[in-house]
mmCIF file of C-alpha atoms and ligand atoms in Angstrom:
data_model
loop_
_atom_site.group_PDB
_atom_site.id
_atom_site.type_symbol
_atom_site.label_atom_id
_atom_site.label_comp_id
_atom_site.label_asym_id
_atom_site.label_seq_id
_atom_site.Cartn_x
_atom_site.Cartn_y
_atom_site.Cartn_z
ATOM 1 C CA MET A 1 -9.775 11.006 0.270
ATOM 2 C CA ASN A 2 -10.063 9.547 3.732
ATOM 3 C CA ALA A 3 -10.219 6.062 2.257
ATOM 4 C CA ILE A 4 -6.841 6.591 0.563
ATOM 5 C CA PHE A 5 -5.211 7.686 3.784
ATOM 6 C CA ALA A 6 -6.758 4.769 5.646
ATOM 7 C CA ASP A 7 -4.992 2.408 3.229
ATOM 8 C CA VAL A 8 -1.608 4.054 3.553
ATOM 9 C CA PRO A 9 -0.234 3.373 6.991
ATOM 10 C CA LEU A 10 2.034 6.019 8.458
ATOM 11 C CA PHE A 11 4.417 3.224 9.373
ATOM 12 C CA PRO A 12 4.899 -0.201 7.845
ATOM 13 C CA GLU A 13 4.192 -3.123 10.145
ATOM 14 C CA ARG A 14 7.004 -4.398 12.335
ATOM 15 C CA ALA A 15 7.535 -8.052 11.551
ATOM 16 C CA SER A 16 11.185 -8.786 12.315
ATOM 17 C CA THR A 17 13.602 -8.266 15.168
ATOM 18 C CA THR A 18 15.505 -5.777 12.994
ATOM 19 C CA ALA A 19 12.354 -3.674 12.573
ATOM 20 C CA TYR A 20 12.245 -2.865 16.297
ATOM 21 C CA GLN A 21 15.929 -1.930 16.399
ATOM 22 C CA VAL A 22 15.710 0.286 13.309
ATOM 23 C CA ASP A 23 12.543 2.009 14.505
ATOM 24 C CA ALA A 24 14.000 2.728 17.947
ATOM 25 C CA LEU A 25 16.965 4.469 16.314
ATOM 26 C CA PHE A 26 14.685 6.264 13.873
ATOM 27 C CA PHE A 27 12.508 7.616 16.685
ATOM 28 C CA PHE A 28 15.605 8.711 18.584
ATOM 29 C CA LEU A 29 16.855 10.616 15.495
ATOM 30 C CA CYS A 30 13.430 12.196 15.025
ATOM 31 C CA ALA A 31 13.259 13.197 18.691
ATOM 32 C CA VAL A 32 16.742 14.769 18.637
ATOM 33 C CA CYS A 33 16.218 16.591 15.319
ATOM 34 C CA GLY A 34 12.629 17.616 16.139
ATOM 35 C CA GLY A 35 13.635 18.738 19.631
ATOM 36 C CA MET A 36 16.499 20.830 18.258
ATOM 37 C CA ALA A 37 14.281 22.374 15.579
ATOM 38 C CA VAL A 38 11.697 23.368 18.194
ATOM 39 C CA LEU A 39 14.401 24.699 20.527
ATOM 40 C CA VAL A 40 16.025 26.816 17.789
ATOM 41 C CA ALA A 41 12.664 28.198 16.640
ATOM 42 C CA ALA A 42 11.601 29.018 20.220
ATOM 43 C CA LEU A 43 14.893 30.753 21.058
ATOM 44 C CA LEU A 44 14.716 32.696 17.790
ATOM 45 C CA LEU A 45 11.293 34.064 18.693
ATOM 46 C CA TYR A 46 12.260 34.722 22.304
ATOM 47 C CA PHE A 47 15.496 36.547 21.460
ATOM 48 C CA SER A 48 13.908 38.604 18.699
ATOM 49 C CA PHE A 49 11.411 39.828 21.262
ATOM 50 C CA LYS A 50 13.807 40.252 24.185
ATOM 51 C CA TYR A 51 16.544 42.057 22.232
ATOM 52 C CA ARG A 52 14.304 44.096 19.986
ATOM 53 C CA ARG A 53 15.312 47.703 19.218
ATOM 54 C CA ARG A 54 13.730 49.879 21.897
ATOM 55 C CA GLY A 55 14.548 53.383 20.686
ATOM 56 C CA GLU A 56 16.486 55.622 18.281
ATOM 57 C CA ASP A 57 19.617 55.617 20.484
ATOM 58 C CA ASP A 58 19.535 51.884 21.256
ATOM 59 C CA ARG A 59 23.070 50.553 20.480
ATOM 60 C CA THR A 60 24.132 46.883 20.267
ATOM 61 C CA PRO A 61 26.667 46.110 23.009
ATOM 62 C CA ARG A 62 30.104 44.946 21.893
ATOM 63 C CA ILE A 63 30.291 41.167 22.570
ATOM 64 C CA THR A 64 33.776 39.643 22.391
ATOM 65 C CA GLY A 65 32.803 35.986 22.858
ATOM 66 C CA ASN A 66 32.147 33.381 25.509
ATOM 67 C CA HIS A 67 34.523 30.447 25.653
ATOM 68 C CA ARG A 68 32.397 28.358 27.978
ATOM 69 C CA LEU A 69 29.440 28.636 25.657
ATOM 70 C CA GLU A 70 31.616 27.757 22.654
ATOM 71 C CA TRP A 71 32.932 24.643 24.394
ATOM 72 C CA PHE A 72 29.445 23.605 25.412
ATOM 73 C CA TRP A 73 27.872 23.761 21.967
ATOM 74 C CA THR A 74 30.847 22.017 20.396
ATOM 75 C CA ILE A 75 31.127 19.150 22.862
ATOM 76 C CA ALA A 76 27.412 18.503 23.530
ATOM 77 C CA PRO A 77 26.428 17.831 19.889
ATOM 78 C CA LEU A 78 29.579 15.736 19.470
ATOM 79 C CA PHE A 79 28.313 13.384 22.191
ATOM 80 C CA VAL A 80 24.890 13.200 20.587
ATOM 81 C CA PHE A 81 26.423 12.422 17.168
ATOM 82 C CA VAL A 82 28.691 9.752 18.639
ATOM 83 C CA VAL A 83 25.628 8.092 20.196
ATOM 84 C CA MET A 84 23.896 8.173 16.788
ATOM 85 C CA PHE A 85 26.950 6.741 15.064
ATOM 86 C CA VAL A 86 27.575 3.925 17.536
ATOM 87 C CA TRP A 87 23.892 2.997 17.652
ATOM 88 C CA GLY A 88 23.598 2.955 13.852
ATOM 89 C CA ALA A 89 26.869 1.068 13.377
ATOM 90 C CA LYS A 90 25.710 -1.575 15.867
ATOM 91 C CA ILE A 91 22.506 -2.203 13.923
ATOM 92 C CA TYR A 92 24.398 -2.171 10.624
ATOM 93 C CA THR A 93 26.924 -4.763 11.767
ATOM 94 C CA SER A 94 24.268 -6.893 13.447
ATOM 95 C CA VAL A 95 22.244 -7.239 10.219
ATOM 96 C CA SER A 96 25.332 -8.206 8.252
ATOM 97 C CA GLU A 97 26.466 -10.930 10.658
ATOM 98 C CA PRO A 98 23.992 -13.800 10.563
ATOM 99 C CA PRO A 99 23.711 -16.080 13.616
ATOM 100 C CA PRO A 100 25.188 -19.559 13.103
ATOM 101 C CA ASP A 101 21.788 -21.272 13.080
ATOM 102 C CA ALA A 102 20.511 -19.096 10.211
ATOM 103 C CA MET A 103 18.923 -20.813 7.232
ATOM 104 C CA GLU A 104 20.570 -19.747 3.980
ATOM 105 C CA ILE A 105 18.459 -18.776 1.005
ATOM 106 C CA PHE A 106 19.979 -17.568 -2.258
ATOM 107 C CA VAL A 107 18.342 -14.638 -3.994
ATOM 108 C CA ILE A 108 18.967 -13.603 -7.577
ATOM 109 C CA GLY A 109 17.763 -10.277 -8.881
ATOM 110 C CA LYS A 110 17.105 -10.132 -12.593
ATOM 111 C CA GLN A 111 15.285 -7.670 -14.830
ATOM 112 C CA TRP A 112 12.550 -7.864 -13.592
ATOM 113 C CA MET A 113 12.021 -10.547 -11.024
ATOM 114 C CA TRP A 114 13.331 -12.044 -7.816
ATOM 115 C CA LYS A 115 14.386 -15.683 -7.833
ATOM 116 C CA PHE A 116 14.913 -17.728 -4.688
ATOM 117 C CA GLN A 117 16.798 -20.959 -4.118
ATOM 118 C CA TYR A 118 16.523 -23.027 -0.973
ATOM 119 C CA PRO A 119 19.340 -25.291 0.249
ATOM 120 C CA GLY A 120 17.203 -28.343 -0.543
ATOM 121 C CA GLY A 121 17.213 -27.282 -4.196
ATOM 122 C CA GLU A 122 13.642 -25.894 -4.208
ATOM 123 C CA ARG A 123 13.148 -22.798 -6.328
ATOM 124 C CA ALA A 124 10.627 -20.001 -6.295
ATOM 125 C CA ILE A 125 9.964 -16.786 -8.160
ATOM 126 C CA GLU A 126 8.564 -13.569 -6.683
ATOM 127 C CA ASN A 127 7.128 -15.189 -3.551
ATOM 128 C CA LEU A 128 9.480 -16.026 -0.719
ATOM 129 C CA TYR A 129 8.278 -18.363 2.023
ATOM 130 C CA VAL A 130 10.097 -18.354 5.339
ATOM 131 C CA PRO A 131 9.343 -19.972 8.695
ATOM 132 C CA VAL A 132 8.484 -17.677 11.595
ATOM 133 C CA ASP A 133 11.093 -17.130 14.344
ATOM 134 C CA GLN A 134 13.888 -18.592 12.260
ATOM 135 C CA PRO A 135 16.904 -16.467 11.369
ATOM 136 C CA ILE A 136 17.139 -16.285 7.581
ATOM 137 C CA LYS A 137 20.421 -15.474 5.896
ATOM 138 C CA LEU A 138 20.093 -14.181 2.374
ATOM 139 C CA THR A 139 22.973 -14.353 -0.072
ATOM 140 C CA LEU A 140 22.092 -12.113 -2.990
ATOM 141 C CA ALA A 141 23.453 -11.730 -6.494
ATOM 142 C CA SER A 142 22.344 -9.870 -9.601
ATOM 143 C CA GLU A 143 22.264 -11.240 -13.139
ATOM 144 C CA ASP A 144 22.331 -7.818 -14.770
ATOM 145 C CA VAL A 145 22.057 -4.374 -13.151
ATOM 146 C CA ILE A 146 21.870 -2.993 -9.620
ATOM 147 C CA HIS A 147 18.684 -4.018 -7.834
ATOM 148 C CA ASP A 148 17.722 -3.532 -4.215
ATOM 149 C CA PHE A 149 15.995 -6.109 -2.044
ATOM 150 C CA PHE A 150 13.591 -4.266 0.239
ATOM 151 C CA VAL A 151 11.058 -5.687 2.689
ATOM 152 C CA PRO A 152 9.663 -2.669 4.547
ATOM 153 C CA ALA A 153 8.000 -4.725 7.279
ATOM 154 C CA PHE A 154 11.372 -6.264 8.168
ATOM 155 C CA ARG A 155 13.311 -2.994 7.652
ATOM 156 C CA THR A 156 15.532 -5.195 5.502
ATOM 157 C CA LYS A 157 17.080 -3.415 2.568
ATOM 158 C CA ILE A 158 20.241 -4.111 0.633
ATOM 159 C CA ASP A 159 21.642 -3.195 -2.766
ATOM 160 C CA VAL A 160 22.197 -6.223 -4.979
ATOM 161 C CA ILE A 161 25.197 -5.410 -7.095
ATOM 162 C CA PRO A 162 26.240 -7.364 -10.193
ATOM 163 C CA GLY A 163 29.579 -9.126 -9.922
ATOM 164 C CA ARG A 164 29.533 -9.948 -6.248
ATOM 165 C CA TYR A 165 27.608 -11.476 -3.384
ATOM 166 C CA VAL A 166 25.985 -9.426 -0.677
ATOM 167 C CA GLN A 167 24.497 -10.772 2.522
ATOM 168 C CA ILE A 168 21.848 -9.769 4.972
ATOM 169 C CA TRP A 169 19.802 -11.620 7.563
ATOM 170 C CA PHE A 170 16.556 -11.171 9.452
ATOM 171 C CA ARG A 171 14.368 -13.024 11.919
ATOM 172 C CA PRO A 172 10.658 -12.741 11.104
ATOM 173 C CA THR A 173 8.557 -12.442 14.245
ATOM 174 C CA LYS A 174 4.994 -12.467 12.915
ATOM 175 C CA VAL A 175 3.129 -14.821 10.624
ATOM 176 C CA GLY A 176 1.770 -12.843 7.681
ATOM 177 C CA GLU A 177 2.160 -11.581 4.153
ATOM 178 C CA TYR A 178 4.565 -8.736 3.469
ATOM 179 C CA HIS A 179 5.553 -6.641 0.468
ATOM 180 C CA LEU A 180 8.849 -7.171 -1.293
ATOM 181 C CA PHE A 181 10.151 -4.421 -3.553
ATOM 182 C CA CYS A 182 13.097 -3.646 -5.754
ATOM 183 C CA SER A 183 14.050 -0.194 -4.601
ATOM 184 C CA GLN A 184 16.726 0.729 -7.133
ATOM 185 C CA TYR A 185 15.441 1.916 -10.466
ATOM 186 C CA CYS A 186 16.525 -0.949 -12.717
ATOM 187 C CA GLY A 187 14.852 -0.340 -16.084
ATOM 188 C CA THR A 188 11.497 -0.186 -17.837
ATOM 189 C CA ASN A 189 9.607 -2.662 -15.675
ATOM 190 C CA HIS A 190 11.264 -1.785 -12.397
ATOM 191 C CA SER A 191 7.891 -1.039 -10.806
ATOM 192 C CA GLN A 192 6.802 -4.596 -11.540
ATOM 193 C CA MET A 193 9.781 -6.125 -9.802
ATOM 194 C CA ILE A 194 7.708 -6.847 -6.757
ATOM 195 C CA GLY A 195 6.827 -9.882 -4.719
ATOM 196 C CA LYS A 196 5.600 -11.105 -1.383
ATOM 197 C CA VAL A 197 7.290 -12.560 1.631
ATOM 198 C CA PHE A 198 5.090 -15.122 3.362
ATOM 199 C CA VAL A 199 6.005 -15.776 6.947
ATOM 200 C CA VAL A 200 4.453 -19.100 7.926
ATOM 201 C CA GLU A 201 4.532 -21.595 10.796
ATOM 202 C CA ARG A 202 7.310 -24.179 10.639
ATOM 203 C CA ASP A 203 4.957 -27.036 9.707
ATOM 204 C CA ASP A 204 3.440 -25.010 6.895
ATOM 205 C CA PHE A 205 6.914 -24.153 5.687
ATOM 206 C CA ARG A 206 7.841 -27.841 5.558
ATOM 207 C CA LYS A 207 4.656 -28.546 3.594
ATOM 208 C CA TYR A 208 5.483 -25.684 1.235
ATOM 209 C CA LEU A 209 8.955 -27.094 0.528
ATOM 210 C CA ASP A 210 7.551 -30.603 0.075
ATOM 211 C CA GLY A 211 5.184 -29.199 -2.532
ATOM 212 C CA ARG A 212 8.018 -27.613 -4.563
ATOM 213 C CA LYS A 213 9.564 -30.995 -5.490
ATOM 214 C CA ALA A 214 13.194 -30.150 -6.012
ATOM 215 C CA THR A 215 15.301 -32.118 -8.450
ATOM 216 C CA GLY A 216 17.923 -32.962 -5.876
ATOM 217 C CA SER A 217 19.472 -30.646 -3.300
ATOM 218 C CA LEU A 218 21.430 -27.579 -4.395
ATOM 219 C CA ALA A 219 24.657 -29.506 -3.790
ATOM 220 C CA ASP A 220 23.445 -32.426 -5.904
ATOM 221 C CA GLN A 221 22.477 -30.080 -8.713
ATOM 222 C CA GLY A 222 25.934 -28.546 -8.341
ATOM 223 C CA TRP A 223 27.508 -31.940 -8.723
ATOM 224 C CA GLN A 224 25.666 -32.445 -12.000
ATOM 225 C CA LEU A 225 27.063 -29.141 -13.237
ATOM 226 C CA PHE A 226 30.530 -29.998 -11.954
ATOM 227 C CA LEU A 227 30.496 -33.044 -14.213
ATOM 228 C CA LYS A 228 28.773 -31.209 -17.059
ATOM 229 C CA PHE A 229 31.424 -28.482 -17.127
ATOM 230 C CA GLN A 230 34.021 -31.237 -16.697
ATOM 231 C CA CYS A 231 35.564 -29.525 -13.691
ATOM 232 C CA ASN A 232 36.769 -32.920 -12.561
ATOM 233 C CA THR A 233 39.191 -33.249 -15.473
ATOM 234 C CA CYS A 234 41.443 -30.851 -13.528
ATOM 235 C CA HIS A 235 40.004 -30.655 -9.997
ATOM 236 C CA SER A 236 40.156 -34.405 -9.623
ATOM 237 C CA SER A 237 41.291 -36.802 -6.982
ATOM 238 C CA ASN A 238 43.841 -38.291 -9.375
ATOM 239 C CA ALA A 239 47.446 -37.781 -8.354
ATOM 240 C CA GLU A 240 48.339 -36.038 -11.637
ATOM 241 C CA ALA A 241 45.505 -33.519 -11.383
ATOM 242 C CA ARG A 242 46.167 -30.055 -12.787
ATOM 243 C CA ALA A 243 44.270 -28.080 -10.169
ATOM 244 C CA PRO A 244 43.824 -28.244 -6.406
ATOM 245 C CA VAL A 245 41.157 -30.526 -4.969
ATOM 246 C CA LEU A 246 38.191 -28.604 -3.679
ATOM 247 C CA GLU A 247 37.309 -30.517 -0.543
ATOM 248 C CA GLY A 248 37.883 -28.617 2.672
ATOM 249 C CA LEU A 249 38.299 -25.400 0.717
ATOM 250 C CA ALA A 250 35.183 -23.385 1.582
ATOM 251 C CA ASN A 251 35.766 -20.709 4.208
ATOM 252 C CA ASN A 252 39.366 -21.674 4.854
ATOM 253 C CA MET A 253 42.422 -19.555 4.137
ATOM 254 C CA VAL A 254 44.158 -20.022 0.800
ATOM 255 C CA THR A 255 47.688 -18.965 -0.068
ATOM 256 C CA LEU A 256 47.923 -17.434 -3.526
ATOM 257 C CA ASN A 257 50.715 -17.367 -6.091
ATOM 258 C CA ASN A 258 51.769 -13.904 -4.942
ATOM 259 C CA GLY A 259 52.090 -15.074 -1.334
ATOM 260 C CA LYS A 260 48.955 -13.286 -0.208
ATOM 261 C CA LYS A 261 46.350 -15.119 1.837
ATOM 262 C CA VAL A 262 42.631 -14.860 1.192
ATOM 263 C CA ARG A 263 39.587 -16.497 2.705
ATOM 264 C CA ALA A 264 37.807 -18.852 0.324
ATOM 265 C CA ASP A 265 34.366 -17.409 0.990
ATOM 266 C CA ASP A 266 31.452 -17.405 -1.450
ATOM 267 C CA GLY A 267 32.825 -14.317 -3.186
ATOM 268 C CA TYR A 268 36.256 -15.877 -3.719
ATOM 269 C CA LEU A 269 34.785 -19.130 -5.053
ATOM 270 C CA ARG A 270 32.521 -17.225 -7.421
ATOM 271 C CA GLU A 271 35.402 -15.082 -8.670
ATOM 272 C CA SER A 272 37.538 -18.186 -9.180
ATOM 273 C CA ILE A 273 34.900 -19.653 -11.490
ATOM 274 C CA LEU A 274 34.327 -16.478 -13.517
ATOM 275 C CA ASN A 275 37.762 -14.936 -13.354
ATOM 276 C CA PRO A 276 40.120 -17.805 -12.510
ATOM 277 C CA GLU A 277 43.366 -16.044 -13.389
ATOM 278 C CA GLU A 278 42.811 -13.352 -10.810
ATOM 279 C CA LYS A 279 43.662 -15.341 -7.677
ATOM 280 C CA VAL A 280 45.561 -18.530 -8.447
ATOM 281 C CA VAL A 281 46.384 -20.856 -5.572
ATOM 282 C CA GLN A 282 50.074 -21.178 -4.761
ATOM 283 C CA GLY A 283 51.796 -23.995 -6.618
ATOM 284 C CA TRP A 284 49.356 -24.132 -9.525
ATOM 285 C CA GLN A 285 49.424 -22.759 -13.058
ATOM 286 C CA PRO A 286 46.851 -20.193 -14.261
ATOM 287 C CA ILE A 287 45.416 -22.603 -16.822
ATOM 288 C CA MET A 288 41.776 -22.610 -15.837
ATOM 289 C CA PRO A 289 39.430 -21.143 -18.474
ATOM 290 C CA THR A 290 36.742 -18.721 -17.451
ATOM 291 C CA TYR A 291 33.161 -19.948 -17.118
ATOM 292 C CA LYS A 292 31.739 -16.504 -17.781
ATOM 293 C CA GLY A 293 28.827 -16.875 -20.187
ATOM 294 C CA GLN A 294 28.581 -20.600 -19.493
ATOM 295 C CA ALA A 295 27.675 -20.640 -15.827
ATOM 296 C CA ASN A 296 25.007 -18.153 -14.795
ATOM 297 C CA GLU A 297 24.424 -16.978 -11.226
ATOM 298 C CA GLU A 298 22.086 -19.886 -10.527
ATOM 299 C CA ASP A 299 24.670 -22.386 -11.748
ATOM 300 C CA ILE A 300 27.347 -20.772 -9.617
ATOM 301 C CA ILE A 301 25.147 -21.000 -6.524
ATOM 302 C CA LYS A 302 24.724 -24.708 -7.185
ATOM 303 C CA LEU A 303 28.446 -25.229 -7.812
ATOM 304 C CA LEU A 304 29.238 -23.403 -4.567
ATOM 305 C CA ALA A 305 26.773 -25.559 -2.651
ATOM 306 C CA TYR A 306 28.482 -28.619 -4.099
ATOM 307 C CA ILE A 307 31.994 -27.404 -3.281
ATOM 308 C CA LYS A 308 30.887 -26.566 0.269
ATOM 309 C CA SER A 309 29.373 -30.008 0.696
ATOM 310 C CA LEU A 310 32.584 -31.852 -0.278
ATOM 311 C CA LYS A 311 33.987 -33.844 2.603
ATOM 312 C CA PRO A 312 37.515 -35.316 2.677
ATOM 313 C CA GLY A 313 37.888 -38.003 0.041
ATOM 314 C CA GLN A 314 34.794 -36.938 -1.901
ATOM 315 C CA THR A 315 36.463 -35.169 -4.795
ATOM 316 C CA PRO A 316 35.407 -37.120 -7.873
ATOM 317 C CA SER A 317 38.059 -38.715 -10.039
ATOM 318 C CA ARG A 318 38.798 -37.645 -13.575
ATOM 319 C CA ASN A 319 37.130 -40.723 -15.043
ATOM 320 C CA GLU A 320 33.760 -39.837 -13.651
ATOM 321 C CA ASN A 321 31.957 -38.292 -16.559
ATOM 322 C CA SER A 322 28.312 -39.198 -16.446
ATOM 323 C CA SER A 323 25.791 -37.856 -13.996
ATOM 324 C CA PRO A 324 24.332 -40.555 -11.807
ATOM 325 C CA PRO A 325 20.670 -40.353 -10.799
ATOM 326 C CA LEU A 326 20.075 -37.462 -8.441
ATOM 327 C CA ASP A 327 18.818 -39.540 -5.561
ATOM 328 C CA ALA A 328 21.856 -41.829 -5.611
ATOM 329 C CA PRO A 329 24.316 -41.149 -2.790
ATOM 330 C CA ARG A 330 27.415 -39.366 -3.956
ATOM 331 C CA VAL A 331 30.203 -41.888 -4.302
ATOM 332 C CA PRO A 332 33.695 -41.440 -2.893
ATOM 333 C CA PRO A 333 36.485 -41.168 -5.473
ATOM 334 C CA LYS A 334 37.542 -44.327 -7.244
ATOM 335 C CA GLU A 335 41.220 -43.624 -6.711
ATOM 336 C CA LYS A 336 42.325 -43.059 -3.186
ATOM 337 C CA ILE A 337 44.487 -40.035 -2.486
ATOM 338 C CA GLU A 338 47.735 -41.073 -0.857
ATOM 339 C CA PRO A 339 48.378 -39.233 2.390
ATOM 340 C CA GLY A 340 50.740 -36.348 1.760
ATOM 341 C CA ASP A 341 50.441 -36.890 -1.956
ATOM 342 C CA ARG A 342 47.855 -34.247 -2.785
ATOM 343 C CA LYS A 343 47.500 -32.137 0.252
ATOM 344 C CA PRO A 344 45.052 -29.294 -0.324
ATOM 345 C CA PRO A 345 46.836 -25.985 0.162
ATOM 346 C CA TYR A 346 44.127 -24.714 2.496
ATOM 347 C CA GLN A 347 44.541 -24.047 6.151
ATOM 348 C CA PRO A 348 41.643 -24.790 8.437
ATOM 349 C CA GLU A 349 40.503 -21.888 10.505
ATOM 350 C CA GLY A 350 42.157 -21.126 13.816
ATOM 351 C CA GLN A 351 45.622 -22.437 12.986
ATOM 352 C CA ASN A 352 47.060 -19.087 11.957
ATOM 353 C CA GLY A 353 48.218 -20.515 8.706
ATOM 354 C CA LYS A 354 50.689 -22.905 10.332
ATOM 355 C CA PRO A 355 50.500 -26.412 8.925
HETATM 356 CU CU1 CU B 1 15.290 -4.156 -9.779
#
């Protein structure tokens, strides 16, 4: 019996900066709730003794109320709850806003495994390696049902919902091996949807990636798909193209057919591949077919990496139809875009939409 309890720690290890923040709030909540419970129980006992019935003719006095007391126990808890709310909201927003130097790793949940994709194109299943003291931004998607990515030692937990991207980040602080769980019941083998997060020194991390031997970076793999799906027949650098060029699109504002403006973030790009008629860019026809069923979540991640990597003048021309070797540098388009001829309808950030 004792051996079992020795193996089950009361608290999981703290191995990320988030863990300390979450635990501090948790202890505060416990202290407030525990303190109140003790106070209520103590007063209950004290009052039941102090105001006990002392004789046959003992009558309860008529009490008409006490405004000061009413104000006090309305306002005081309000302050305590506001502190809880602000504290919790601060942690919540801080884990959803990754620092700019964060390394992005894509995570795909699938019945019943976790798949990881590094920016260099390396892939892994079940075991996630990350360098210590490096902020890691996870972009997560699900291939099927709702999963939940949970690393107790990091206090990192987020629902992975099919049909959209979710994001979370953490900074591991301690080298070690930590449990990874799916914590939403997701079918028969849900309990086997487990893995490990290995936090390693930077050099070891580099060696790990070198050992994975990627077939080209994520963006390069995306380029292969771009040509395979023949995206460049419409999204081409040719002047008579039937769809907007994609360079300079990622994370900028886009004006749609209905006049509305949206940010071309990962979610928008994904939706535009799977559900292209939903948000058509102003000035273009809704002629793009859906790639639902053709491009899976992994493909979309690669396509997104490719689109994000496109620099001005790098949109391939329509004639490009065979995939060059992966290690070859990506070539600029064969036909040059004339200035003002095919201006992308995207506005770079910070210009308030004014051209
Ligand atoms: Cu799951």
